[in-house]
Structures are given as C-alpha cells and as structure tokens.
C-alpha cells in the first residue's frame, strides 16, 4: 500500500514547504514520511463514499464584523521585531 | 512559606482577599520555589522577576480598590510560551521566534490579567507544540518533577512541570492533540482541555487551528474550574470562538455520583496499555460506581483510525499556518543570503527544528495536487465518522472515562528516535480534539516506579460543567494526591 515518494514528488514537497534540505536530511525525511504515510493509509480501509468531509465541528457559518482598526497602528512595535529594517520599512534581499 | 505553597489557588486567593496573605508574599514564595526547583526541572524559559514587582504593587492596589474581585486575584500563574504576552518574549520554544516580542496580549492573557492574576513567566514546550515530551524545544529539556530522568510529557510540559514542582499554582497550556492532558497525567496535576471555541485562540500561535484550544492547568479540579471561568467566553477577535453562554463552573457540591452515567471504551484499555494504567482506571471506575455512578464498558469504534486522521489534519494545517515564518517581518532570518527565495528557504531550514520540518513536509505532501483527495479529504471524512461514534456514545453516557496515555512518563531521550512510535502514544487523547470535546485529566494512581497515572473524563461539547462536577466528586472520593516536592530544609 505504501506509496513511494519519488524524486520529483520530493522536489515539489520541498518547494511547497519552502525548505532547503541537505541531501542527508532529505533522505531521512523521505524515509520517515514514507513510513508515516504507509501507516496513515490505514484510513483507506474505511468506506467513506457516503460521508461528507467534516471541516468545522461547530456549525457557525461565516462570522462578519466591520473592518475597523481598534488597536492603533503599532508600527514602531511591529518594526522592532524585524530582522532588518530601514527608514521605517522592512528590508529584504534584492528581488529582481 | 511552605504553608503558602501547599494551599490551593482558590485558598490562596481567599487568604489574599481576606488580607491574611499579601500578594507580594505569594509572589515571593513562588519565586523562592522557582529558585529552588528550576536547576533540576527547567520548566521556565523566562521568569519575569523585574516585571513582577511592579505588577504585584498594581494588583495589591487593585484588590484594595475593588478593581480585581476574581477568586483568583493575586494568584501567580505561568503561561506556555506559545501564548502571546505583550512586551514579553514569546518563542514557541523555537529558534525561529527566539527574539520575538509580541505587541499584544492573547485574549486569555488579557482576561487573566483583568482578573488580577499575576504572570510569573513563560514555560517550556515542544517546539511549536509539536511533540509529546517537550524534548523538541530548541532551548532546554524540562524534567519530570517526580523523577528527573523522565519526561514531563508534552507539549505543555513546562506548564505542567511548573505546577507539579510547586513553582506556581496554576498555568495556561494549549491542547491540540493532548498537549494539556498527557503532560498533566505524567506530572500528576490536573488539566482541562475545553470545548473547541470555548476559549479564544486570539494570540495563541497557531499549530492546527481546527484543533487548538487553550486551557487551565492546576493542582486540583476546582482551581481549574475557577481559572476556566476567567478565560472562557466569546471573543470578537476569534471568529471560531463560540457564542454559546458559558455555564458557570461554580456548582453546588455533590456528595456522590448518583445519576451519572460513565462509559469506558474497551479500545482505550486494550493491548498496548500498561496493565498498571488499566488497573488504576479500573480502580477509579469501581470507586465511582460504589458512590452511585452507573459505569459500563462499551466499544468505541473508529479508535484505530484516530491517529492517522489526526496526523494528516494536524500536519496539513501546520504546513499552512507555519508558512508565515519567512524571515521578513519577524523571527529568524538566515545571515548570508543574496536572494529572496533563498532567504525564505534558508531561514526556515535553520530556524525550525527537525520535528517541525517533518510535519511541514508531511502537511505539504498531503495537501499537494494529486494527493489531496487520498489523504487530506479522506482524513476529514474519517473525522466525520469518528465524531459520529462519539456522538452516539454521548447519547448513552454523561462522561467517557479513559486513560490520558497508555503508560506513565517515559525516560528522557527514548521517544524522539522513532517519530511514528511517539505519534502512536497519542492514541488516548487525539479523538477529543478531532471531535472538539472538553476533557479533564486528573491523577488516579501511581505506577511501580512512583510515577503518576492520570485519567480523563471526557464530555460532550459544552459540557464542561458536567465533567468538572464529576471530576470534583471523584477527587474528593480519591483523597488528596501526593505532591512531587517537599520543603528541602
């Protein structure tokens, strides 16, 4: 039942996860994922053809409120946590 | 001092209100015990000695002026380090958030401060609440106060160990798959995981949003009930918090359990459960039956599918929730990067620990195109079937009685080697999260090594009052449970 994670799938997962794994980490992660996946595939034993997926335990529907700022701008405090900043803005490496 | 430390939180609150003990005496005895125990236990990531002085003054004044009237006003508490505290570092025990200082308080923190409770510090945990032993913390290893060669459990291991070691009367924890109940069980303390949506998650750093809940940890049932009263209720800032009115936890004391129907699921005490755990649960059941409860064993179907469904759903949500940590606005940023995408990847690679990365990868996989239906959607359908089985059980029973873990606390250094094995040990706790149910864990025995064994009383959604009442009667019947520490003078 175990589905082997091939190189292309592993590449894609790494991109989605935004992680730069070393070769060794990548192999270990792949092995462990395969082990865990073959265990969780146990749910395939269940007949769920007539079962609706359950996302929310409490049926509340959407909750709306006015989009009003109630806690001030907090600009200084926010920027205080920035790894790098300049002139009141976040600084990131060159993007283009 | 010893006398103060042996009081319950409610007794301490009462003595403070009556002027018999000052808030500064309470805080000082707490700090003294922390100085005494921390070298062995390492429950705290941060103790706010400086902030405490100011806050003690403010609370003393507030109580005098009638601003703080809660039964827990003046009581020192600890807060798990994934719950935001304004101006106080909140790290999730991760390198990623090593220097993160929130600019706002979590709603639960705001409420406990409005009740006049005093935050002593922040407690250690598994990194981003991912783990069952608190060993995945980037910073330190917390030890079980009953035996420092053993784990305190996790992920709220620091909060439970701090209460168990008498360092603090109460603590806040969070529970996504058992993270309050399992460490409470290992540390011999009492912890409540409320109904999903009962306590606002605003300011709780998200792991799996559909499962996360904040809850109280303390030395007994009534303390937890009083703390629950402080933090529960609707909050506009958490759209998933419930508008259902909170049934006050102040109840008429009952002497026995006449009329209470308790079901014990056979699957929770089968193969793989330590016979000593089984014995302790059976003993608790017999005691409750003797005192009026109707107790029956039953079969809770779907139990073998709870771990697969839980890990698929939790990892999927984690991979999405943790996407925000990219090194741009806050958190860790890799030092030597030239390009934006490289910065994301390297910062995350270096900032997250192994278990967190494993769950992000697993979550990314089950949500990826081509696998989404087979894993994630299938897990949500499985969750529906699990919920259905529990709904049926609650038509017959007021409470489900179960262990909180198949064994007492394992030794340090034995769990992380085999992640799947560690996941499997969550068998007794995760169904409660999948179904959004409230559950309390309290001590019911000791194993041959002198480590505590805990039991869960699980209720239907919003039936906190029922499980708290039942647990309080059981606690009285059981008698006082030993404490892990003695005054070493």
XYZ file of C-alpha atoms in Angstrom:
585
model
C 0.000 0.000 0.000
C 2.985 2.250 0.620
C 3.374 4.934 -1.994
C 6.972 5.635 -2.771
C 7.826 9.312 -2.801
C 9.880 9.723 -5.978
C 12.423 12.482 -6.589
C 10.004 14.717 -8.464
C 7.419 14.479 -5.693
C 10.049 15.178 -3.069
C 11.233 18.229 -5.066
C 7.688 19.517 -5.211
C 7.104 18.974 -1.490
C 10.283 20.868 -0.673
C 9.165 23.778 -2.818
C 5.741 23.828 -1.179
C 7.300 23.586 2.281
C 9.848 26.320 1.426
C 12.674 24.329 2.957
C 16.232 23.867 1.722
C 17.109 20.405 2.987
C 20.579 18.940 2.847
C 20.916 15.651 0.939
C 21.151 13.687 4.138
C 18.143 15.423 5.698
C 16.195 14.944 2.542
C 16.754 11.202 2.524
C 15.918 10.840 6.181
C 12.789 12.957 5.787
C 11.704 10.922 2.792
C 12.161 7.645 4.644
C 10.243 8.824 7.678
C 7.472 10.311 5.579
C 7.070 7.054 3.717
C 6.876 5.164 6.981
C 4.301 7.548 8.429
C 2.294 7.655 5.192
C 2.066 3.902 4.950
C 0.722 3.887 8.494
C -1.861 6.655 7.968
C -3.047 4.951 4.795
C -4.949 2.745 7.198
C -7.887 5.108 6.671
C -8.229 3.659 3.179
C -9.877 0.643 4.796
C -12.887 2.829 5.522
C -15.801 3.168 3.175
C -16.419 6.913 3.055
C -18.369 7.092 -0.209
C -21.423 8.460 1.525
C -19.593 10.538 4.124
C -19.204 14.286 3.851
C -15.848 15.719 4.953
C -16.128 17.394 8.364
C -14.209 20.652 8.477
C -15.846 22.639 11.286
C -17.007 20.955 14.461
C -19.289 23.828 15.393
C -21.667 24.956 12.698
C -21.408 28.689 12.801
C -21.027 29.732 9.178
C -19.136 32.859 8.326
C -18.637 35.464 11.003
C -18.524 39.069 9.848
C -17.540 42.305 11.515
C -16.708 45.806 10.385
C -13.143 46.208 9.203
C -12.163 48.851 11.728
C -8.783 49.416 13.298
C -9.200 49.203 17.057
C -5.647 48.690 18.253
C -3.730 51.601 16.725
C -1.045 51.306 14.080
C 1.613 49.614 16.228
C 4.169 50.494 13.587
C 7.085 51.036 15.946
C 6.469 47.838 17.898
C 5.979 45.817 14.717
C 9.193 47.073 13.216
C 11.022 46.320 16.444
C 10.668 42.611 15.600
C 12.008 42.963 12.040
C 15.258 41.125 11.318
C 16.266 44.063 9.109
C 14.659 47.432 8.572
C 15.396 50.786 7.003
C 13.555 54.118 7.074
C 10.504 52.636 8.816
C 10.220 49.733 6.379
C 11.131 46.065 6.230
C 14.292 45.293 4.328
C 14.641 42.172 2.195
C 17.303 40.964 -0.264
C 17.103 42.010 -3.866
C 14.009 40.501 -5.517
C 14.594 41.328 -9.198
C 6.437 29.744 53.129
C 5.713 26.044 52.932
C 2.191 26.679 54.140
C 1.518 29.089 51.276
C 2.885 26.694 48.681
C 0.659 23.881 49.895
C -2.506 25.969 49.546
C -4.773 25.548 46.559
C -5.047 28.535 44.215
C -8.557 29.263 45.491
C -7.418 29.074 49.130
C -4.580 31.441 48.322
C -6.971 33.810 46.532
C -9.280 33.779 49.551
C -6.450 34.449 52.004
C -5.299 37.344 49.835
C -8.783 38.838 49.705
C -9.122 38.475 53.469
C -5.788 40.222 53.944
C -4.154 37.214 55.651
C -1.520 36.849 52.952
C -0.206 39.712 50.831
C 0.199 39.437 47.086
C 3.925 40.087 47.477
C 4.234 37.197 49.955
C 2.557 34.909 47.438
C 4.820 36.098 44.626
C 7.927 35.847 46.779
C 7.231 32.287 47.914
C 6.639 31.389 44.295
C 9.990 32.903 43.258
C 11.750 31.139 46.093
C 10.399 27.782 45.000
C 11.411 28.566 41.414
C 14.969 29.309 42.581
C 14.967 26.034 44.488
C 13.463 23.789 41.800
C 14.465 25.257 38.456
C 18.040 23.944 38.457
C 16.556 20.410 38.407
C 13.307 20.899 36.471
C 13.918 23.653 33.859
C 10.213 24.315 33.397
C 10.574 28.031 32.650
C 12.046 29.707 29.597
C 11.706 33.087 31.223
C 10.930 34.294 34.747
C 9.821 37.908 34.863
C 11.369 38.935 38.195
C 11.550 42.628 37.326
C 8.071 42.957 35.858
C 6.680 41.021 38.799
C 7.474 43.696 41.384
C 5.537 46.343 39.502
C 2.636 44.017 38.820
C 2.413 42.884 42.464
C 2.020 46.520 43.546
C -0.578 47.149 40.901
C -2.606 44.060 41.884
C -2.401 44.817 45.601
C -3.809 48.256 44.880
C -6.429 46.850 42.506
C -7.691 44.369 45.083
C -7.851 47.094 47.728
C -9.786 49.393 45.405
C -12.188 46.654 44.370
C -10.997 46.563 40.777
C -9.943 42.907 40.999
C -12.678 40.776 42.516
C -11.988 37.355 40.970
C -11.499 34.436 43.384
C -8.075 34.065 41.774
C -6.986 37.714 42.115
C -3.398 37.884 43.329
C -2.584 34.287 42.347
C 0.693 33.846 40.415
C 0.444 31.873 37.149
C 2.743 30.699 34.381
C 1.954 30.923 30.664
C 3.009 28.478 27.961
C 5.405 30.134 25.550
C 3.129 29.840 22.514
C 0.652 32.287 24.064
C 1.437 35.931 23.316
C 2.331 38.239 26.171
C 2.764 41.897 25.320
C 6.324 43.065 25.774
C 7.438 39.623 26.991
C 9.264 37.257 24.661
C 7.080 34.509 23.193
C 9.287 31.947 21.479
C 7.221 28.776 20.933
C 10.465 27.153 22.158
C 11.804 27.700 18.631
C 14.927 29.311 17.252
C 12.554 30.843 14.709
C 10.992 33.054 17.400
C 13.971 33.303 19.747
C 13.742 37.116 19.875
C 10.063 37.656 19.140
C 8.352 40.171 21.421
C 4.577 40.350 20.814
C 2.992 43.767 20.628
C -0.292 42.468 22.025
C -1.650 40.082 24.640
C -3.517 36.911 23.807
C -7.177 37.233 24.825
C -6.719 34.548 27.519
C -3.784 36.526 28.914
C -5.796 39.742 28.846
C -8.600 38.042 30.755
C -6.380 36.558 33.434
C -4.723 39.930 33.937
C -8.109 41.601 34.202
C -8.940 39.073 36.907
C -5.871 40.247 38.846
C -3.798 37.128 38.296
C -0.036 37.612 38.077
C 2.148 36.235 35.286
C 5.401 34.901 36.705
C 6.943 33.761 33.450
C 6.779 31.674 30.301
C 7.098 27.907 30.209
C 8.992 25.482 28.034
C 7.220 23.276 25.494
C 7.762 21.189 22.412
C 8.743 23.454 19.527
C 5.555 24.998 18.121
C 3.662 22.486 20.334
C 4.768 19.622 18.104
C 5.801 16.701 20.261
C 4.717 14.602 23.214
C 7.682 15.035 25.575
C 8.762 18.721 25.489
C 12.097 17.442 24.180
C 11.719 19.132 20.780
C 12.261 22.524 22.480
C 15.159 24.408 20.898
C 16.262 25.782 24.259
C 16.166 23.225 27.039
C 14.901 19.892 28.305
C 12.289 20.010 31.033
C 12.345 17.164 33.542
C 9.533 15.378 35.298
C 9.403 16.637 38.904
C 8.571 13.107 40.138
C 11.719 11.667 38.621
C 14.116 13.881 36.726
C 15.230 11.018 34.488
C 11.766 11.055 32.909
C 9.989 13.443 30.554
C 7.239 15.771 31.799
C 5.169 14.988 28.694
C 4.194 17.497 26.089
C 3.690 19.735 24.537
C 2.661 21.764 27.636
C 5.412 20.027 29.637
C 6.824 23.218 31.150
C 3.426 24.399 32.414
C 2.588 21.014 33.958
C 6.054 20.520 35.473
C 5.958 24.037 36.979
C 2.633 23.299 38.711
C 3.801 19.832 39.752
C 7.032 21.197 41.260
C 5.067 23.769 43.289
C 6.753 26.597 41.397
C 3.429 28.142 40.574
C -0.223 27.465 41.498
C -1.654 27.454 38.034
C -0.577 27.684 34.415
C -2.012 28.138 30.955
C -1.404 25.408 28.409
C -2.682 24.584 24.960
C -4.034 21.272 23.683
C -4.072 20.294 20.006
C -3.805 16.518 20.368
C -3.468 16.024 24.127
C -0.871 18.661 24.956
C -2.539 19.642 28.242
C -3.924 16.261 29.334
C -0.961 13.986 28.648
C 1.659 16.110 30.489
C -0.882 16.683 33.304
C -1.099 12.908 33.562
C 2.697 12.457 33.564
C 3.227 15.216 36.139
C 0.367 14.281 38.486
C -1.544 17.545 38.069
C -4.986 18.482 36.769
C -5.593 19.965 33.321
C -8.694 20.898 31.374
C -8.994 20.953 27.604
C -12.165 22.975 26.973
C -14.613 22.516 24.095
C -13.241 23.828 20.786
C -14.165 27.510 20.543
C -14.739 27.921 24.278
C -11.536 29.887 24.950
C -10.390 32.476 22.413
C -7.359 31.458 20.373
C -6.509 35.099 19.687
C -2.805 35.385 20.430
C -2.201 31.644 20.552
C 0.469 30.952 17.942
C -1.315 28.506 15.664
C -0.312 24.888 15.172
C -3.516 23.282 13.859
C -6.259 25.878 14.052
C -9.224 23.491 13.886
C -7.890 21.552 16.891
C -6.025 24.075 19.093
C -7.548 25.073 22.420
C -6.126 26.968 25.409
C -6.888 25.563 28.845
C -6.030 25.734 32.557
C -3.599 23.523 34.486
C -3.628 23.397 38.285
C -3.336 21.302 41.391
C -6.975 20.274 41.618
C -10.337 20.338 39.822
C -11.832 23.421 41.490
C -8.782 25.566 40.776
C -9.034 24.590 37.114
C -12.757 25.346 37.104
C -12.161 28.804 38.550
C -9.386 29.517 36.034
C -11.617 28.228 33.227
C -14.285 30.720 34.359
C -11.749 33.513 33.971
C -10.671 32.696 30.420
C -13.771 31.171 28.752
C -16.244 33.021 26.540
C -16.892 34.613 23.184
C -14.248 36.902 21.732
C -14.871 39.004 18.633
C -11.224 38.632 17.666
C -11.515 34.852 17.252
C -14.234 34.102 14.708
C -14.312 30.458 15.802
C -14.974 31.295 19.453
C -18.442 30.194 20.440
C -21.353 32.476 21.361
C -22.904 29.675 23.490
C -23.125 31.151 27.022
C -20.514 29.792 29.447
C -22.125 27.683 32.138
C -20.520 28.913 35.258
C -18.256 26.404 36.855
C -19.402 27.373 40.332
C -21.594 24.470 41.282
C -23.461 23.019 44.180
C -21.201 20.462 45.769
C -22.323 16.924 45.336
C -21.559 14.127 47.720
C -21.937 11.240 45.347
C -22.405 10.385 41.680
C -25.998 9.146 41.647
C -27.441 9.504 38.177
C -24.085 9.970 36.436
C -23.594 7.566 33.516
C -19.984 6.729 32.753
C -18.787 4.733 29.762
C -15.343 3.134 29.476
C -14.220 2.414 25.914
C -12.621 -1.050 25.765
C -10.355 0.061 22.917
C -8.613 2.546 25.228
C -7.510 -0.153 27.641
C -6.578 -2.921 25.259
C -3.265 -4.244 24.074
C -0.506 -1.668 24.282
C -1.812 -0.158 27.505
C 0.381 -0.702 30.563
C -1.502 -3.087 32.915
C -0.805 -0.658 35.761
C -2.625 2.098 33.865
C -5.535 -0.261 33.249
C -5.644 -1.162 36.929
C -5.653 2.482 38.011
C -8.546 3.286 35.666
C -10.494 0.241 36.840
C -9.934 1.255 40.435
C -11.227 4.768 39.724
C -14.250 3.297 37.932
C -15.011 0.990 40.863
C -14.792 3.890 43.301
C -17.212 5.957 41.258
C -19.581 3.025 40.858
C -19.509 2.412 44.597
C -20.640 6.001 45.053
C -23.645 5.986 42.815
C -22.359 6.232 39.242
C -23.612 3.894 36.549
C -20.448 2.510 34.965
C -20.369 0.431 31.803
C -17.730 -0.775 29.352
C -18.529 -0.211 25.700
C -16.925 -0.424 22.304
C -15.886 2.905 20.783
C -15.473 2.106 17.131
C -13.035 4.007 14.896
C -10.397 4.233 17.645
C -7.773 2.663 15.381
C -8.284 5.476 12.859
C -7.865 8.459 15.187
C -4.074 8.722 14.932
C -3.986 8.588 11.110
C -6.780 11.170 10.794
C -5.213 13.396 13.431
C -1.710 13.470 11.967
C -2.923 14.128 8.432
C -5.171 17.005 9.512
C -2.759 18.474 12.077
C 0.227 18.404 9.710
C -1.815 19.848 6.845
C -2.895 22.778 8.980
C 0.589 23.186 10.435
C 2.175 23.413 6.994
C -0.241 26.189 6.128
C -0.033 28.028 9.472
C 3.761 27.959 9.603
C 4.122 29.336 6.080
C 4.091 32.811 7.652
C 7.553 32.301 9.148
C 9.646 33.555 6.267
C 12.192 35.815 7.937
C 10.698 39.038 6.586
C 8.711 40.825 9.296
C 9.736 38.957 12.441
C 11.533 35.829 13.514
C 14.779 34.275 12.431
C 16.499 35.299 9.197
C 19.464 33.429 7.795
C 22.522 35.678 7.804
C 24.127 35.075 4.484
C 21.573 35.221 1.697
C 21.589 37.054 -1.609
C 18.153 36.403 -2.965
C 14.572 36.464 -1.619
C 13.578 32.830 -2.162
C 16.881 31.683 -0.858
C 16.186 33.764 2.252
C 12.796 32.071 2.812
C 14.205 28.591 2.405
C 17.376 29.037 4.418
C 15.679 30.944 7.221
C 13.096 28.190 7.591
C 15.701 25.480 7.263
C 17.840 26.977 10.021
C 15.007 28.367 12.161
C 12.850 25.249 12.513
C 13.785 22.038 14.323
C 13.541 18.539 12.899
C 10.065 17.608 14.167
C 8.568 20.883 12.936
C 10.116 20.392 9.491
C 8.870 16.820 9.374
C 5.304 17.943 9.994
C 5.541 20.809 7.489
C 6.807 18.390 4.833
C 4.142 15.825 5.640
C 1.460 18.508 5.591
C 2.711 19.924 2.298
C 2.595 16.431 0.834
C -0.974 15.579 1.910
C -2.235 18.920 0.612
C -0.376 18.742 -2.690
C -2.098 18.299 -6.005
C -2.663 14.619 -6.708
C -2.620 13.579 -3.041
C -5.153 15.971 -1.517
C -8.187 13.707 -2.008
C -6.477 10.497 -0.968
C -5.087 11.886 2.280
C -6.499 15.214 3.437
C -10.065 14.842 2.221
C -10.166 11.225 3.300
C -8.963 12.269 6.770
C -11.766 14.855 7.017
C -14.275 12.136 6.160
C -12.689 9.869 8.742
C -13.041 12.689 11.241
C -16.782 12.806 10.480
C -17.065 9.081 11.237
C -15.089 9.474 14.477
C -17.324 12.355 15.546
C -20.387 10.248 14.795
C -19.192 7.413 17.051
C -18.580 9.851 19.892
C -21.999 11.495 19.364
C -23.573 8.057 19.745
C -21.608 7.403 22.925
C -22.835 10.642 24.462
C -26.424 9.611 23.888
C -25.750 6.872 26.429
C -23.195 8.402 28.764
C -22.549 11.693 30.548
C -18.819 11.094 30.636
C -16.312 8.827 28.989
C -13.607 7.557 31.328
C -10.223 6.781 29.727
C -6.523 6.976 30.431
C -4.603 10.018 29.146
C -1.693 7.904 27.946
C -1.001 4.168 27.569
C 1.800 4.405 30.156
C 3.333 6.707 32.742
C 6.098 9.137 31.681
C 8.847 7.538 29.546
C 12.521 8.153 30.197
C 14.224 11.168 28.678
C 15.850 10.531 25.333
C 13.798 7.481 24.375
C 10.910 8.977 22.367
C 12.309 11.102 19.548
C 14.240 8.329 17.829
C 11.108 6.876 16.326
C 8.593 9.606 15.412
C 5.851 7.175 14.385
C 6.076 5.388 17.717
C 5.805 8.727 19.509
C 2.726 9.618 17.441
C 1.107 6.307 18.365
C 1.368 7.136 22.076
C -1.183 9.932 21.478
C -3.902 7.305 20.969
C -5.834 8.217 24.132
C -6.047 11.958 23.569
C -6.455 12.940 19.899
C -10.079 11.867 19.329
C -11.155 14.566 21.802
C -9.546 17.246 19.614
C -10.917 15.840 16.354
C -14.429 15.937 17.831
C -13.939 19.289 19.603
C -14.861 17.816 23.006
C -13.982 19.016 26.510
C -11.916 16.683 28.694
C -10.283 16.914 32.085
C -7.278 14.905 33.195
C -6.554 14.287 36.880
C -4.330 11.875 38.771
C -5.783 8.477 39.714
C -2.779 6.402 40.745
C 0.939 5.694 40.687
C 2.920 3.077 38.846
C 5.570 0.862 40.443
C 8.276 3.432 39.623
C 6.440 6.096 41.603
C 5.274 7.967 38.501
C 1.732 9.363 38.377
C -1.058 7.907 36.238
C -3.841 10.192 35.037
C -7.399 9.619 33.938
C -9.549 11.586 31.541
C -13.201 12.389 31.927
C -14.461 13.375 28.504
C -17.760 15.193 27.975
C -19.953 16.202 25.067
C -19.419 19.660 23.549
C -20.025 22.488 26.070
C -20.499 20.038 28.941
C -17.528 21.360 30.919
C -19.696 21.760 33.993
C -20.699 18.119 33.928
C -17.149 16.764 33.679
C -15.841 19.240 36.254
C -18.563 18.273 38.734
C -17.940 14.585 38.208
C -14.185 15.023 38.465
C -14.578 17.045 41.673
C -16.620 14.280 43.313
C -14.115 11.650 42.199
C -11.257 13.790 43.511
C -12.931 14.004 46.916
C -13.519 10.257 47.000
C -9.923 9.585 45.944
C -8.492 11.802 48.656
C -5.516 14.097 48.396
C -2.838 13.148 45.891
C 0.808 13.373 46.962
C 2.930 16.308 45.751
C 6.206 15.768 43.948
C 8.243 18.131 46.115
C 8.947 18.538 49.777
C 10.354 21.510 51.592
C 14.061 20.757 51.476
C 15.244 22.483 54.594
